[in-house]
Amino acid sequence: MPPVAIGIIGCGNISDSYFKGAASSKIVSATTCADLKHELAEEKAETYGAKAMSVDALLADKAVSIVINLTVPLAHAEVSRRILEAGKHVYTEKPLAARLADARQVLELAGAKGLRVGSAPDTFMGAAHQAARRAIDDGKIGRVVAGAAAVISRGMEHWHPNPEFFFKPGGGPILDVGPYYFTQLINLLGPVARVTAVATRGLPKRTVTSEPLAGSLIDVEVATSVNGVLEFVSGANVTLTASWDVWKHTRLPFEIYGTEGSLLVPDPNFFGGDVEISEQDGDWQAVDIEAFPFGTPNRPTSKGDMVADYRMIGLLDMAAAIHAGRPHRASGALALHTMEVMEGLQTASDTGRHVVIETRPERPAPLPLGSGEEVFLQADSKAA
Ligand SMILES: NC(=O)c1ccc[n+]([C@@H]2O[C@H](COP(=O)([O-])OP(=O)(O)OC[C@H]3O[C@@H](n4cnc5c(N)ncnc54)[C@H](O)[C@@H]3O)[C@@H](O)[C@H]2O)c1
């Protein structure tokens, strides 16, 4: 297939991952970019060989058929709506919208216009998460009965250059990092049937310690410590702890418990990592993830560890899927379901009850074995 011309709206912190990903892809080409701060768009355009323009001009560019929305969460729904109104498919960073009602409207508009919506996270398509899915689908731990997930840290104000949005609607550990965890749980176990939770705010204000805004205060408008329970349609139930109020802990990202054994799944913020399995109460055994695509470490973290980071493969899959006329994996329907779960947790806490989840997306098709973006172009990429 010829490369699909994409435009990028939002040229902030995460945009480099997308520009770099596009530069090394034959499926897409990042031709245009825009930002409210035009100088940021110009900077990225110069670095990556794209053309900086206004948002209106980008949306009017007939050559562009998919636009990536990398704005802040509170702007996601409005920017995605404008992209769809302009007749272009949208792939948005998570969350799909700051509120479930807005996310629903985005999908309704896309449906009415016959356009696609894709949404990060796409880390569930990484080798470790696909290997874990294969182990469950092959019955290696029997029927999944329960599990525990944890995403716990001290927050975001010590590293992000402009961390305010993390503590406003659309942010917080549930909407900001939760999508990685909920999406991977749905990839592993299928859709969620109901949720309950207790959600609290650890601090009313956070002090920024990262530059250039060190010393400034952020009013916290979202819950920053949440303990929830998810019951899946399959009957499995999983506890989730999501917090930005913790200095130190010993919790693992995921433990999945089946009738015949247990499975340890690594942090779904990354594409690779160690997957371990036990046969009943036997020793933990490493699960080989080599045969799956998108698991080889390719980026150093700030601590110097190498991690697998293939952010934007969800977009590559969507571009290839549009060309082939098949469903894409990091779909709007999947993201809407995670939004319903995330908002449901807050509602459950506010009202002291269980919240029934109504949407029922298909589980995304597993990725074929292989390596690199070619897997999206294979005929068996359609396999469900
Ligand atoms: N930074 C990360 O490591 C990271 C990782 C994964 C996902 N994300 C997600 O990516 C999104 C962006 O995060 P970021 O860290 O790049 O934020 P950022 O604040 O660094 O960048 C966002 C950019 O969007 C621009 N913008 C905001 N509203 C706009 C509008 N209406 N039209 C045009 N431009 C607009 C801003 O001017 C800014 O340059 C967020 O949803 C975030 O959750 C970020």
XYZ file of C-alpha atoms and ligand atoms in Angstrom:
428
model
C 0.000 0.000 0.000
C 1.252 3.557 -0.663
C 2.128 5.543 2.521
C -0.899 7.259 4.062
C -0.389 11.010 4.637
C -1.157 11.902 8.243
C -1.415 15.216 10.052
C -0.541 15.750 13.724
C -2.448 18.199 15.932
C -0.648 18.833 19.228
C 3.153 19.118 19.049
C 3.997 18.749 22.757
C 5.913 16.220 24.816
C 4.626 12.977 23.288
C 4.622 14.136 19.676
C 8.288 13.137 19.127
C 7.308 9.469 19.556
C 4.766 9.818 16.754
C 7.031 11.823 14.429
C 9.843 9.297 14.957
C 7.472 6.360 14.532
C 6.148 7.809 11.281
C 9.684 8.480 10.032
C 10.554 4.783 10.360
C 7.271 3.508 8.856
C 6.388 2.657 5.262
C 2.662 2.575 6.119
C 2.303 6.269 7.029
C 4.070 9.553 6.442
C 3.664 12.569 8.792
C 3.320 15.399 6.307
C 1.709 18.219 8.324
C 1.472 19.395 11.926
C -0.286 22.076 13.961
C -0.415 23.368 17.534
C -2.092 26.249 19.340
C 1.502 27.332 19.972
C 2.531 27.658 16.337
C 6.238 27.873 17.220
C 6.038 24.309 18.601
C 4.589 23.071 15.311
C 7.348 24.874 13.418
C 10.012 23.311 15.627
C 8.701 19.762 15.011
C 8.165 20.452 11.319
C 11.779 21.472 10.948
C 13.095 18.500 12.932
C 11.020 15.886 11.135
C 10.549 17.331 7.662
C 6.824 18.038 7.921
C 4.941 21.254 7.121
C 3.691 23.435 10.026
C 0.304 25.025 9.488
C -2.735 26.255 11.389
C -5.255 23.671 12.627
C -7.764 24.961 10.049
C -5.274 24.634 7.184
C -4.291 21.123 8.284
C -7.932 20.068 8.387
C -8.465 21.522 4.916
C -5.471 19.654 3.445
C -7.018 17.157 1.019
C -3.898 14.975 0.939
C -4.259 14.114 4.637
C -6.679 11.266 5.384
C -5.860 10.470 9.039
C -5.185 13.054 11.745
C -3.515 12.203 15.052
C -4.874 14.123 18.037
C -2.071 14.705 20.554
C -3.656 17.598 22.414
C -4.371 17.602 26.158
C -7.260 15.400 27.408
C -9.714 18.290 27.918
C -9.343 19.201 24.226
C -9.500 15.635 22.858
C -13.241 15.452 22.122
C -13.464 18.872 20.494
C -10.366 18.382 18.330
C -11.489 14.856 17.306
C -14.925 16.258 16.439
C -13.320 18.860 14.165
C -11.145 16.221 12.491
C -14.213 14.072 11.759
C -16.230 17.086 10.557
C -13.373 17.712 8.112
C -13.992 14.205 6.713
C -10.810 12.611 8.104
C -10.239 9.540 10.264
C -8.938 10.302 13.763
C -6.418 8.504 15.949
C -6.265 10.111 19.387
C -4.010 9.826 22.382
C -5.800 8.556 25.446
C -8.227 9.148 26.978
C -10.758 9.229 24.129
C -12.357 12.225 25.881
C -12.360 13.758 29.347
C -15.978 12.627 29.852
C -17.871 9.541 28.710
C -20.714 11.605 27.187
C -18.203 13.453 24.979
C -16.552 10.173 23.953
C -19.942 8.771 22.913
C -20.578 11.848 20.732
C -17.208 11.412 18.989
C -18.073 7.800 18.098
C -21.605 8.711 17.004
C -20.244 11.378 14.678
C -17.676 8.961 13.230
C -20.419 6.370 12.701
C -22.636 8.907 10.939
C -19.777 9.957 8.663
C -18.448 6.459 8.003
C -15.039 7.380 9.446
C -12.750 5.498 11.823
C -11.773 6.413 15.367
C -8.672 4.857 16.843
C -7.268 5.524 20.286
C -4.119 4.912 22.284
C -3.083 2.948 24.216
C -1.691 0.411 21.791
C 0.727 -1.202 24.247
C -1.577 -4.237 24.503
C -0.320 -5.051 20.985
C 3.237 -5.413 22.328
C 4.980 -8.800 22.481
C 4.643 -9.334 26.249
C 0.927 -8.570 26.278
C 0.195 -10.654 23.194
C 2.175 -13.569 24.694
C 0.129 -13.285 27.906
C -3.059 -13.247 25.844
C -1.929 -16.340 23.918
C -1.214 -18.166 27.220
C -4.723 -17.386 28.484
C -6.424 -18.190 25.153
C -4.548 -21.511 24.990
C -5.893 -22.409 28.455
C -2.436 -22.508 30.054
C -3.813 -21.281 33.419
C -7.269 -22.816 32.999
C -10.309 -20.602 33.467
C -9.405 -17.140 34.810
C -11.149 -16.648 38.159
C -9.565 -13.492 39.554
C -6.649 -11.112 39.372
C -4.989 -8.000 40.774
C -3.692 -4.939 38.930
C -1.748 -2.011 40.339
C -0.515 1.255 38.862
C 1.103 3.156 41.677
C 3.544 6.073 41.847
C 4.193 9.469 43.395
C 2.596 11.335 40.495
C 3.674 13.337 37.471
C 4.651 16.776 38.770
C 8.323 15.808 39.205
C 9.015 15.017 35.512
C 6.524 16.514 33.042
C 7.388 20.060 31.902
C 3.731 21.170 32.117
C 2.003 18.722 34.500
C -1.190 20.660 35.326
C -3.448 18.650 32.980
C -2.723 15.446 34.888
C -4.709 16.796 37.864
C -7.684 18.199 35.906
C -10.746 16.383 34.478
C -9.464 13.782 32.007
C -6.379 13.268 34.187
C -5.713 11.473 37.477
C -4.322 7.928 37.648
C -7.577 6.398 36.404
C -7.998 8.396 33.185
C -4.322 9.074 32.523
C -2.543 5.765 33.173
C -5.639 3.630 33.726
C -6.288 3.208 29.979
C -3.099 1.115 29.633
C -4.287 -1.230 32.389
C -7.966 -1.457 31.490
C -7.215 -1.953 27.797
C -4.773 -4.781 28.542
C -7.259 -6.385 30.970
C -9.958 -6.273 28.270
C -7.464 -7.686 25.736
C -6.780 -10.553 28.163
C -10.214 -11.185 29.653
C -12.834 -9.551 27.416
C -15.284 -6.808 28.343
C -16.213 -5.632 31.838
C -19.748 -6.186 33.186
C -19.757 -4.049 36.350
C -17.430 -2.092 38.632
C -17.264 -0.679 42.123
C -14.662 1.504 43.838
C -13.602 3.948 46.515
C -11.780 7.007 45.145
C -10.036 9.720 47.171
C -7.823 12.781 46.633
C -4.534 12.409 48.553
C -3.559 16.096 48.425
C -5.679 19.177 47.595
C -2.695 20.876 45.907
C 0.466 19.504 44.270
C 3.774 21.372 44.090
C 5.542 21.129 40.735
C 9.209 20.148 41.114
C 10.070 19.738 37.400
C 11.443 22.591 35.298
C 10.489 25.112 34.006
C 7.513 25.458 36.402
C 9.190 24.260 39.650
C 7.532 25.767 42.722
C 4.149 26.434 41.128
C 1.031 24.902 42.690
C -1.658 22.822 40.974
C -5.203 22.595 42.381
C -6.099 18.896 42.273
C -9.562 18.337 40.754
C -9.524 14.544 40.385
C -9.180 11.479 42.609
C -5.544 10.427 42.996
C -5.981 7.158 44.957
C -8.550 4.621 43.794
C -9.217 1.033 44.840
C -11.683 -0.643 42.507
C -13.092 -4.040 41.586
C -13.956 -5.049 38.025
C -16.237 -7.973 37.254
C -15.808 -9.236 33.693
C -18.538 -10.696 31.492
C -16.505 -13.937 31.664
C -17.166 -14.046 35.428
C -13.574 -13.203 36.461
C -13.059 -10.384 38.938
C -9.965 -8.192 39.250
C -8.967 -5.624 41.872
C -7.298 -2.448 40.647
C -5.265 -0.008 42.721
C -4.427 3.239 40.928
C -2.609 5.912 42.908
C -0.334 8.920 42.554
C 0.022 9.293 46.335
C 2.571 6.523 47.023
C 6.322 6.895 47.644
C 7.189 3.202 47.734
C 5.435 -0.156 47.239
C 5.915 -3.810 46.283
C 2.865 -4.410 44.075
C 3.206 -6.024 40.626
C 1.434 -4.552 37.570
C -0.740 -7.647 36.983
C -1.325 -11.049 38.572
C -3.924 -13.223 36.852
C -5.207 -16.287 38.710
C -6.666 -19.281 36.836
C -8.033 -22.655 37.872
C -4.806 -24.342 36.672
C -2.125 -21.749 37.409
C -1.185 -18.072 37.616
C 0.234 -15.521 35.190
C 2.390 -12.443 35.857
C 2.105 -9.727 33.195
C 4.500 -6.740 32.979
C 3.702 -3.025 33.023
C 1.360 -2.257 30.077
C 2.905 1.205 29.786
C 5.530 -0.651 27.720
C 5.315 -3.208 24.946
C 7.799 -5.779 26.258
C 8.904 -7.108 29.637
C 8.868 -10.407 31.509
C 5.837 -12.679 31.411
C 5.854 -15.548 33.913
C 3.519 -18.462 34.393
C 3.014 -21.160 37.015
C 1.493 -24.576 36.505
C -0.654 -24.827 39.638
C 1.749 -24.143 42.558
C 4.909 -24.979 40.560
C 7.819 -22.579 40.105
C 7.402 -19.462 37.965
C 8.487 -20.168 34.372
C 9.412 -17.473 31.847
C 7.027 -17.240 28.877
C 8.979 -16.765 25.623
C 7.850 -13.576 23.870
C 10.453 -13.703 21.046
C 8.083 -14.884 18.330
C 5.707 -11.944 18.878
C 6.272 -8.566 17.217
C 7.051 -5.323 19.096
C 8.927 -6.672 22.116
C 12.597 -5.948 21.449
C 13.871 -3.156 23.735
C 14.607 -0.108 21.581
C 14.662 2.907 23.908
C 16.597 3.817 27.089
C 14.554 5.171 30.017
C 15.758 8.119 32.112
C 17.222 5.496 34.510
C 19.179 3.900 31.651
C 17.112 0.677 31.368
C 16.185 -0.378 27.845
C 12.433 -0.750 27.180
C 10.309 -1.706 24.175
C 8.527 1.435 22.958
C 6.565 1.099 19.725
C 3.985 3.807 20.467
C 1.849 4.478 17.389
C 1.545 0.890 16.124
C -2.182 1.283 16.856
C -2.227 3.981 14.185
C -0.238 1.815 11.737
C -2.713 -1.017 12.297
C -5.602 1.413 11.709
C -4.088 2.759 8.471
C -3.483 -0.799 7.195
C -6.964 -1.870 8.343
C -8.636 0.994 6.439
C -6.722 -0.056 3.325
C -7.680 -3.730 3.769
C -11.265 -3.056 4.902
C -10.821 -4.951 8.185
C -11.435 -3.809 11.807
C -8.537 -2.110 13.586
C -7.467 -3.182 17.049
C -6.984 0.026 19.090
C -10.552 0.946 18.219
C -12.874 3.700 19.336
C -15.295 1.047 20.625
C -12.585 -0.416 22.862
C -11.607 3.054 24.106
C -15.277 3.932 24.755
C -15.621 0.777 26.863
C -12.549 1.710 28.920
C -14.019 5.229 29.338
C -17.254 3.713 30.637
C -15.269 1.559 33.080
C -13.159 4.511 34.243
C -16.087 6.863 34.728
C -18.009 3.971 36.322
C -15.338 3.628 39.014
C -15.754 7.284 40.005
C -19.562 7.033 39.899
C -19.423 3.880 42.036
C -17.336 5.712 44.609
C -19.561 8.808 44.559
C -22.771 6.805 44.944
C -21.598 3.859 47.021
C -22.888 1.204 44.615
C -21.921 -1.094 41.759
C -22.126 0.436 38.270
C -23.254 -1.774 35.379
C -21.153 -1.310 32.209
C -23.300 -1.341 29.083
C -20.892 -1.294 26.124
C -19.646 -4.690 24.897
C -16.794 -4.262 22.401
C -15.277 -7.206 20.561
C -11.936 -8.313 21.972
C -9.301 -6.951 19.546
C -7.911 -9.646 17.218
C -4.578 -11.053 18.406
C -1.542 -10.021 16.351
C -0.023 -12.581 14.017
C 3.477 -13.831 14.867
C 6.244 -12.069 12.982
C 8.173 -8.860 13.328
C 7.753 -5.214 12.512
C 4.908 -3.357 10.868
C 4.661 -6.001 8.105
C 2.394 -7.978 10.481
C -0.332 -5.381 9.828
C -0.144 -6.016 6.102
C -0.444 -9.825 6.338
C -3.714 -11.464 5.375
C -3.882 -13.216 8.774
C -3.820 -9.818 10.480
C -7.588 -10.157 10.131
C -7.664 -13.253 12.345
C -9.993 -12.864 15.318
N 3.951 12.800 27.711
C 3.832 11.493 27.712
O 4.770 10.755 28.084
C 2.558 10.844 27.234
C 2.575 9.485 27.106
C 1.456 8.867 26.614
C 0.346 9.604 26.303
N 0.312 10.937 26.470
C -0.925 11.649 26.143
O -0.704 12.469 25.006
C -1.491 13.677 25.113
C -0.554 14.855 25.031
O 0.388 14.749 26.083
P 1.718 15.626 26.073
O 2.520 15.106 27.201
O 2.317 15.666 24.724
O 1.093 17.051 26.463
P 1.732 18.501 26.168
O 1.035 19.441 27.074
O 3.227 18.412 26.219
O 1.325 18.780 24.633
C 0.008 19.017 24.220
C 0.044 20.040 23.088
O -1.279 20.194 22.545
C -1.465 21.561 22.231
N -2.912 21.838 22.200
C -3.763 21.814 23.256
N -5.025 22.076 22.820
C -4.945 22.251 21.476
C -5.900 22.529 20.470
N -7.187 22.701 20.773
N -5.473 22.645 19.192
C -4.154 22.497 18.877
N -3.205 22.217 19.818
C -3.590 22.097 21.083
C -0.724 22.320 23.309
O -0.386 23.629 22.902
C 0.497 21.436 23.541
O 1.615 21.833 22.762
C -2.240 13.583 26.443
O -3.524 13.088 26.211
C -1.438 12.553 27.237
O -2.253 11.829 28.140
C 1.411 11.588 26.898
